[in-house]
PDB file of C-alpha atoms in Angstrom:
ATOM      1  CA  UNK A1419       2.915  -6.110  -2.458  1.00 49.00           C
ATOM      2  CA  UNK A1420       1.182  -6.004  -5.533  1.00 56.00           C
ATOM      3  CA  UNK A1421       3.549  -5.845  -8.206  1.00 72.00           C
ATOM      4  CA  UNK A1422       6.310  -5.607  -6.323  1.00 92.00           C
ATOM      5  CA  UNK A1423       9.589  -7.572  -7.028  1.00 96.00           C
ATOM      6  CA  UNK A1424      10.514  -7.418  -3.758  1.00 97.00           C
ATOM      7  CA  UNK A1425       9.544 -11.083  -2.263  1.00 96.00           C
ATOM      8  CA  UNK A1426      10.249 -14.566  -2.707  1.00 97.00           C
ATOM      9  CA  UNK A1427       9.400 -16.099  -6.383  1.00 97.00           C
ATOM     10  CA  UNK A1428       9.343 -19.854  -6.360  1.00 97.00           C
ATOM     11  CA  UNK A1429      10.378 -21.746 -10.007  1.00 95.00           C
ATOM     12  CA  UNK A1430       8.063 -21.429 -12.737  1.00 94.00           C
ATOM     13  CA  UNK A1431       9.194 -22.390 -16.160  1.00 88.00           C
ATOM     14  CA  UNK A1432      13.034 -23.401 -16.424  1.00 87.00           C
ATOM     15  CA  UNK A1433      15.183 -22.048 -18.096  1.00 91.00           C
ATOM     16  CA  UNK A1434      15.269 -22.195 -22.640  1.00 93.00           C
ATOM     17  CA  UNK A1435      17.690 -20.638 -24.725  1.00 93.00           C
ATOM     18  CA  UNK A1436      16.034 -18.113 -27.287  1.00 94.00           C
ATOM     19  CA  UNK A1437      17.575 -19.745 -30.250  1.00 92.00           C
ATOM     20  CA  UNK A1438      20.940 -22.522 -30.769  1.00 93.00           C
ATOM     21  CA  UNK A1439      23.764 -20.715 -29.645  1.00 95.00           C
ATOM     22  CA  UNK A1440      27.210 -20.378 -32.085  1.00 96.00           C
ATOM     23  CA  UNK A1441      30.346 -20.568 -30.793  1.00 98.00           C
ATOM     24  CA  UNK A1442      33.789 -19.794 -31.694  1.00 98.00           C
ATOM     25  CA  UNK A1443      35.845 -22.162 -33.126  1.00 98.00           C
ATOM     26  CA  UNK A1444      38.585 -23.002 -29.742  1.00 98.00           C
ATOM     27  CA  UNK A1445      35.004 -22.750 -27.562  1.00 98.00           C
ATOM     28  CA  UNK A1446      33.084 -25.566 -30.018  1.00 97.00           C
ATOM     29  CA  UNK A1447      36.526 -27.728 -29.478  1.00 98.00           C
ATOM     30  CA  UNK A1448      36.707 -27.096 -25.922  1.00 97.00           C
ATOM     31  CA  UNK A1449      32.653 -28.462 -25.265  1.00 96.00           C
ATOM     32  CA  UNK A1450      33.355 -30.938 -28.384  1.00 97.00           C
ATOM     33  CA  UNK A1451      35.872 -32.093 -25.426  1.00 96.00           C
ATOM     34  CA  UNK A1452      33.872 -31.638 -22.690  1.00 95.00           C
ATOM     35  CA  UNK A1453      32.531 -35.152 -20.633  1.00 94.00           C
ATOM     36  CA  UNK A1454      29.648 -34.324 -18.175  1.00 89.00           C
ATOM     37  CA  UNK A1455      29.962 -37.640 -16.017  1.00 89.00           C
ATOM     38  CA  UNK A1456      33.708 -36.021 -15.214  1.00 90.00           C
ATOM     39  CA  UNK A1457      33.366 -32.552 -15.689  1.00 90.00           C
ATOM     40  CA  UNK A1458      30.332 -31.587 -14.942  1.00 88.00           C
ATOM     41  CA  UNK A1459      31.185 -29.048 -11.752  1.00 88.00           C
ATOM     42  CA  UNK A1460      27.518 -29.754 -10.138  1.00 87.00           C
ATOM     43  CA  UNK A1461      28.090 -33.663  -9.335  1.00 88.00           C
ATOM     44  CA  UNK A1462      31.626 -32.329  -7.328  1.00 90.00           C
ATOM     45  CA  UNK A1463      29.480 -29.718  -5.521  1.00 92.00           C
ATOM     46  CA  UNK A1464      31.386 -26.835  -7.315  1.00 92.00           C
ATOM     47  CA  UNK A1465      28.737 -23.458  -7.048  1.00 93.00           C
ATOM     48  CA  UNK A1466      28.749 -22.383 -10.079  1.00 93.00           C
ATOM     49  CA  UNK A1467      29.605 -18.205 -11.429  1.00 95.00           C
ATOM     50  CA  UNK A1468      27.261 -15.915 -13.165  1.00 96.00           C
ATOM     51  CA  UNK A1469      25.041 -16.910 -15.516  1.00 95.00           C
ATOM     52  CA  UNK A1470      25.037 -20.064 -14.545  1.00 92.00           C
ATOM     53  CA  UNK A1471      24.271 -19.348 -10.654  1.00 92.00           C
ATOM     54  CA  UNK A1472      21.298 -17.421 -11.427  1.00 90.00           C
ATOM     55  CA  UNK A1473      19.866 -20.030 -14.603  1.00 90.00           C
ATOM     56  CA  UNK A1474      18.514 -22.555 -11.705  1.00 88.00           C
ATOM     57  CA  UNK A1475      14.977 -23.811 -10.522  1.00 91.00           C
ATOM     58  CA  UNK A1476      15.239 -22.884  -6.950  1.00 95.00           C
ATOM     59  CA  UNK A1477      14.168 -19.844  -5.044  1.00 97.00           C
ATOM     60  CA  UNK A1478      14.828 -16.788  -5.421  1.00 97.00           C
ATOM     61  CA  UNK A1479      14.059 -13.922  -3.436  1.00 98.00           C
ATOM     62  CA  UNK A1480      14.899  -9.807  -3.996  1.00 98.00           C
ATOM     63  CA  UNK A1481      15.469  -7.746  -0.972  1.00 97.00           C
ATOM     64  CA  UNK A1482      15.708  -3.303  -1.555  1.00 97.00           C
ATOM     65  CA  UNK A1483      18.815  -2.268   0.966  1.00 96.00           C
ATOM     66  CA  UNK A1484      18.374   1.253  -0.462  1.00 94.00           C
ATOM     67  CA  UNK A1485      20.952   1.905  -2.564  1.00 97.00           C
ATOM     68  CA  UNK A1486      21.615  -1.884  -3.623  1.00 98.00           C
ATOM     69  CA  UNK A1487      19.732  -4.673  -4.138  1.00 98.00           C
ATOM     70  CA  UNK A1488      20.358  -8.384  -2.661  1.00 98.00           C
ATOM     71  CA  UNK A1489      19.608 -10.682  -4.823  1.00 98.00           C
ATOM     72  CA  UNK A1490      19.239 -14.362  -2.642  1.00 98.00           C
ATOM     73  CA  UNK A1491      19.281 -17.492  -4.695  1.00 97.00           C
ATOM     74  CA  UNK A1492      18.398 -20.876  -2.812  1.00 97.00           C
ATOM     75  CA  UNK A1493      20.679 -23.029  -4.947  1.00 94.00           C
ATOM     76  CA  UNK A1494      24.369 -23.104  -3.773  1.00 94.00           C
ATOM     77  CA  UNK A1495      22.844 -20.542  -0.802  1.00 95.00           C
ATOM     78  CA  UNK A1496      24.365 -18.082  -3.537  1.00 96.00           C
ATOM     79  CA  UNK A1497      23.631 -14.282  -2.915  1.00 97.00           C
ATOM     80  CA  UNK A1498      24.028 -11.239  -5.126  1.00 98.00           C
ATOM     81  CA  UNK A1499      24.486  -8.026  -4.602  1.00 98.00           C
ATOM     82  CA  UNK A1500      23.377  -4.923  -7.259  1.00 98.00           C
ATOM     83  CA  UNK A1501      24.853  -2.108  -7.109  1.00 98.00           C
ATOM     84  CA  UNK A1502      22.170   0.348  -7.756  1.00 98.00           C
ATOM     85  CA  UNK A1503      24.041   3.721  -7.645  1.00 97.00           C
ATOM     86  CA  UNK A1504      26.628   3.320 -10.672  1.00 97.00           C
ATOM     87  CA  UNK A1505      26.292   3.845 -14.107  1.00 96.00           C
ATOM     88  CA  UNK A1506      29.020   1.790 -15.100  1.00 97.00           C
ATOM     89  CA  UNK A1507      31.106  -1.479 -13.337  1.00 97.00           C
ATOM     90  CA  UNK A1508      34.083   0.140 -11.717  1.00 96.00           C
ATOM     91  CA  UNK A1509      36.759  -1.132 -13.522  1.00 94.00           C
ATOM     92  CA  UNK A1510      38.651  -1.869 -10.191  1.00 96.00           C
ATOM     93  CA  UNK A1511      36.378  -3.997  -8.885  1.00 96.00           C
ATOM     94  CA  UNK A1512      37.354  -7.765  -8.268  1.00 95.00           C
ATOM     95  CA  UNK A1513      36.945 -10.147 -10.343  1.00 97.00           C
ATOM     96  CA  UNK A1514      34.645 -12.913  -8.967  1.00 97.00           C
ATOM     97  CA  UNK A1515      32.340 -15.927  -8.980  1.00 96.00           C
ATOM     98  CA  UNK A1516      29.335 -13.371  -9.659  1.00 98.00           C
ATOM     99  CA  UNK A1517      30.734 -10.582 -10.857  1.00 98.00           C
ATOM    100  CA  UNK A1518      30.043  -7.012  -9.946  1.00 98.00           C
ATOM    101  CA  UNK A1519      26.556  -6.393 -10.827  1.00 98.00           C
ATOM    102  CA  UNK A1520      24.843  -2.532 -11.403  1.00 98.00           C
ATOM    103  CA  UNK A1521      21.140  -2.606 -11.749  1.00 98.00           C
ATOM    104  CA  UNK A1522      18.097   0.452 -13.392  1.00 97.00           C
ATOM    105  CA  UNK A1523      15.055   0.615 -13.713  1.00 96.00           C
ATOM    106  CA  UNK A1524      13.394   0.779 -17.012  1.00 94.00           C
ATOM    107  CA  UNK A1525       9.443   1.390 -16.219  1.00 89.00           C
ATOM    108  CA  UNK A1526       8.526  -1.297 -14.668  1.00 88.00           C
ATOM    109  CA  UNK A1527      12.026  -3.541 -15.892  1.00 95.00           C
ATOM    110  CA  UNK A1528      14.581  -4.368 -13.149  1.00 97.00           C
ATOM    111  CA  UNK A1529      18.003  -4.025 -15.306  1.00 98.00           C
ATOM    112  CA  UNK A1530      20.837  -5.520 -14.393  1.00 98.00           C
ATOM    113  CA  UNK A1531      24.527  -5.444 -15.962  1.00 98.00           C
ATOM    114  CA  UNK A1532      27.028  -7.606 -14.692  1.00 98.00           C
ATOM    115  CA  UNK A1533      30.692  -7.917 -15.275  1.00 98.00           C
ATOM    116  CA  UNK A1534      34.441  -9.181 -14.159  1.00 98.00           C
ATOM    117  CA  UNK A1535      33.012 -12.871 -14.066  1.00 98.00           C
ATOM    118  CA  UNK A1536      35.829 -15.243 -12.683  1.00 97.00           C
ATOM    119  CA  UNK A1537      34.719 -18.195 -13.171  1.00 96.00           C
ATOM    120  CA  UNK A1538      35.276 -21.092 -15.805  1.00 95.00           C
ATOM    121  CA  UNK A1539      31.839 -22.090 -17.667  1.00 96.00           C
ATOM    122  CA  UNK A1540      28.976 -20.366 -19.226  1.00 95.00           C
ATOM    123  CA  UNK A1541      26.985 -23.267 -18.736  1.00 91.00           C
ATOM    124  CA  UNK A1542      26.763 -27.211 -17.930  1.00 88.00           C
ATOM    125  CA  UNK A1543      28.089 -28.155 -21.103  1.00 90.00           C
ATOM    126  CA  UNK A1544      31.405 -27.142 -20.956  1.00 94.00           C
ATOM    127  CA  UNK A1545      30.838 -24.222 -22.504  1.00 96.00           C
ATOM    128  CA  UNK A1546      34.053 -22.039 -21.638  1.00 97.00           C
ATOM    129  CA  UNK A1547      33.974 -18.273 -20.690  1.00 97.00           C
ATOM    130  CA  UNK A1548      36.449 -15.527 -20.863  1.00 98.00           C
ATOM    131  CA  UNK A1549      37.100 -12.750 -18.632  1.00 96.00           C
ATOM    132  CA  UNK A1550      35.092 -10.385 -21.468  1.00 97.00           C
ATOM    133  CA  UNK A1551      31.825 -11.579 -20.493  1.00 98.00           C
ATOM    134  CA  UNK A1552      28.958  -9.179 -20.074  1.00 98.00           C
ATOM    135  CA  UNK A1553      25.824 -10.555 -18.918  1.00 98.00           C
ATOM    136  CA  UNK A1554      22.895  -8.578 -19.342  1.00 98.00           C
ATOM    137  CA  UNK A1555      19.326  -9.477 -17.274  1.00 98.00           C
ATOM    138  CA  UNK A1556      16.004  -7.927 -16.947  1.00 98.00           C
ATOM    139  CA  UNK A1557      13.210  -9.113 -15.273  1.00 97.00           C
ATOM    140  CA  UNK A1558       9.864  -7.822 -15.332  1.00 97.00           C
ATOM    141  CA  UNK A1559       6.882  -8.308 -12.911  1.00 96.00           C
ATOM    142  CA  UNK A1560       3.277  -9.255 -14.570  1.00 95.00           C
ATOM    143  CA  UNK A1561       0.974  -7.014 -14.314  1.00 93.00           C
ATOM    144  CA  UNK A1562      -1.336  -9.178 -11.582  1.00 93.00           C
ATOM    145  CA  UNK A1563       1.987  -9.597  -9.467  1.00 93.00           C
ATOM    146  CA  UNK A1564       1.923 -13.175 -10.217  1.00 95.00           C
ATOM    147  CA  UNK A1565       4.762 -13.513 -12.116  1.00 96.00           C
ATOM    148  CA  UNK A1566       8.173 -12.575 -12.779  1.00 97.00           C
ATOM    149  CA  UNK A1567       9.633 -13.104 -16.604  1.00 97.00           C
ATOM    150  CA  UNK A1568      12.816 -13.041 -16.547  1.00 97.00           C
ATOM    151  CA  UNK A1569      15.771 -12.102 -20.029  1.00 97.00           C
ATOM    152  CA  UNK A1570      19.708 -12.931 -19.985  1.00 97.00           C
ATOM    153  CA  UNK A1571      21.561 -12.342 -22.463  1.00 98.00           C
ATOM    154  CA  UNK A1572      25.810 -12.988 -22.663  1.00 98.00           C
ATOM    155  CA  UNK A1573      27.964 -11.729 -24.723  1.00 98.00           C
ATOM    156  CA  UNK A1574      32.122 -13.421 -24.619  1.00 98.00           C
ATOM    157  CA  UNK A1575      33.537 -11.988 -27.750  1.00 98.00           C
ATOM    158  CA  UNK A1576      36.138 -15.312 -27.478  1.00 98.00           C
ATOM    159  CA  UNK A1577      33.766 -17.709 -27.057  1.00 98.00           C
ATOM    160  CA  UNK A1578      30.153 -16.885 -28.521  1.00 98.00           C
ATOM    161  CA  UNK A1579      29.563 -15.669 -31.941  1.00 98.00           C
ATOM    162  CA  UNK A1580      26.132 -13.767 -31.184  1.00 97.00           C
ATOM    163  CA  UNK A1581      24.758 -13.432 -27.486  1.00 97.00           C
ATOM    164  CA  UNK A1582      23.254 -16.208 -25.692  1.00 97.00           C
ATOM    165  CA  UNK A1583      19.702 -15.409 -24.922  1.00 97.00           C
ATOM    166  CA  UNK A1584      17.674 -17.538 -22.047  1.00 96.00           C
ATOM    167  CA  UNK A1585      14.187 -16.938 -21.120  1.00 97.00           C
ATOM    168  CA  UNK A1586      12.576 -18.462 -18.322  1.00 96.00           C
ATOM    169  CA  UNK A1587      10.111 -16.905 -15.144  1.00 96.00           C
ATOM    170  CA  UNK A1588       9.413 -17.163 -11.567  1.00 97.00           C
ATOM    171  CA  UNK A1589       6.145 -17.306  -9.835  1.00 97.00           C
ATOM    172  CA  UNK A1590       4.075 -15.988  -6.948  1.00 96.00           C
ATOM    173  CA  UNK A1591       3.230 -18.451  -4.827  1.00 95.00           C
ATOM    174  CA  UNK A1592       2.267 -17.105  -0.785  1.00 94.00           C
ATOM    175  CA  UNK A1593       4.220 -18.976   1.319  1.00 95.00           C
ATOM    176  CA  UNK A1594       7.865 -19.773  -0.589  1.00 96.00           C
ATOM    177  CA  UNK A1595      10.710 -19.885   1.622  1.00 96.00           C
ATOM    178  CA  UNK A1596      14.840 -19.599   0.984  1.00 97.00           C
ATOM    179  CA  UNK A1597      15.606 -22.842   2.141  1.00 96.00           C
ATOM    180  CA  UNK A1598      18.977 -24.117   3.153  1.00 95.00           C
ATOM    181  CA  UNK A1599      21.002 -25.853   0.176  1.00 95.00           C
ATOM    182  CA  UNK A1600      23.054 -28.961   0.829  1.00 92.00           C
ATOM    183  CA  UNK A1601      24.843 -30.492  -2.168  1.00 90.00           C
ATOM    184  CA  UNK A1602      26.138 -34.409  -1.096  1.00 86.00           C
ATOM    185  CA  UNK A1603      28.836 -36.251  -3.326  1.00 81.00           C
ATOM    186  CA  UNK A1604      27.967 -39.394  -4.538  1.00 69.00           C
TER     187      UNK A1604
END
């Protein structure tokens, strides 16, 4: 497989914010009111939308389907479809939990832009997310093919003063598979 992105990747370093985030006043007020013990969606077995759907400690798999790339995410058994043909996100694309994604290659990096996301929260901290949210991801395979570096940048003017940027990486461990995901309410 060499440097191919098309394989199953095991979790490496969990996502970390690149810098502190600056929220708009309404977003900060919403965060201040958020009670993670009663409102965190994962505790209710409610799967997250983008970008949080991709910020997880589970394996992921990229599958080449020609004009599309399928991204399987073990957590919540999410499947993303990345349109590799469209030059921009169609204005009439239906909004959804994972949004509409378009991708292109920049040298060896897969760059994915996602919009049309229909999900109320940016993160597990109660940060609200508007329908104006725009997500840009960059996946880069290391020269030796053993590591997949990841950066995600989120812009959402009603809620974020500056883009929110996270970094993470996955590693290639032969034999890693995507397993069924089960959420149990307690």
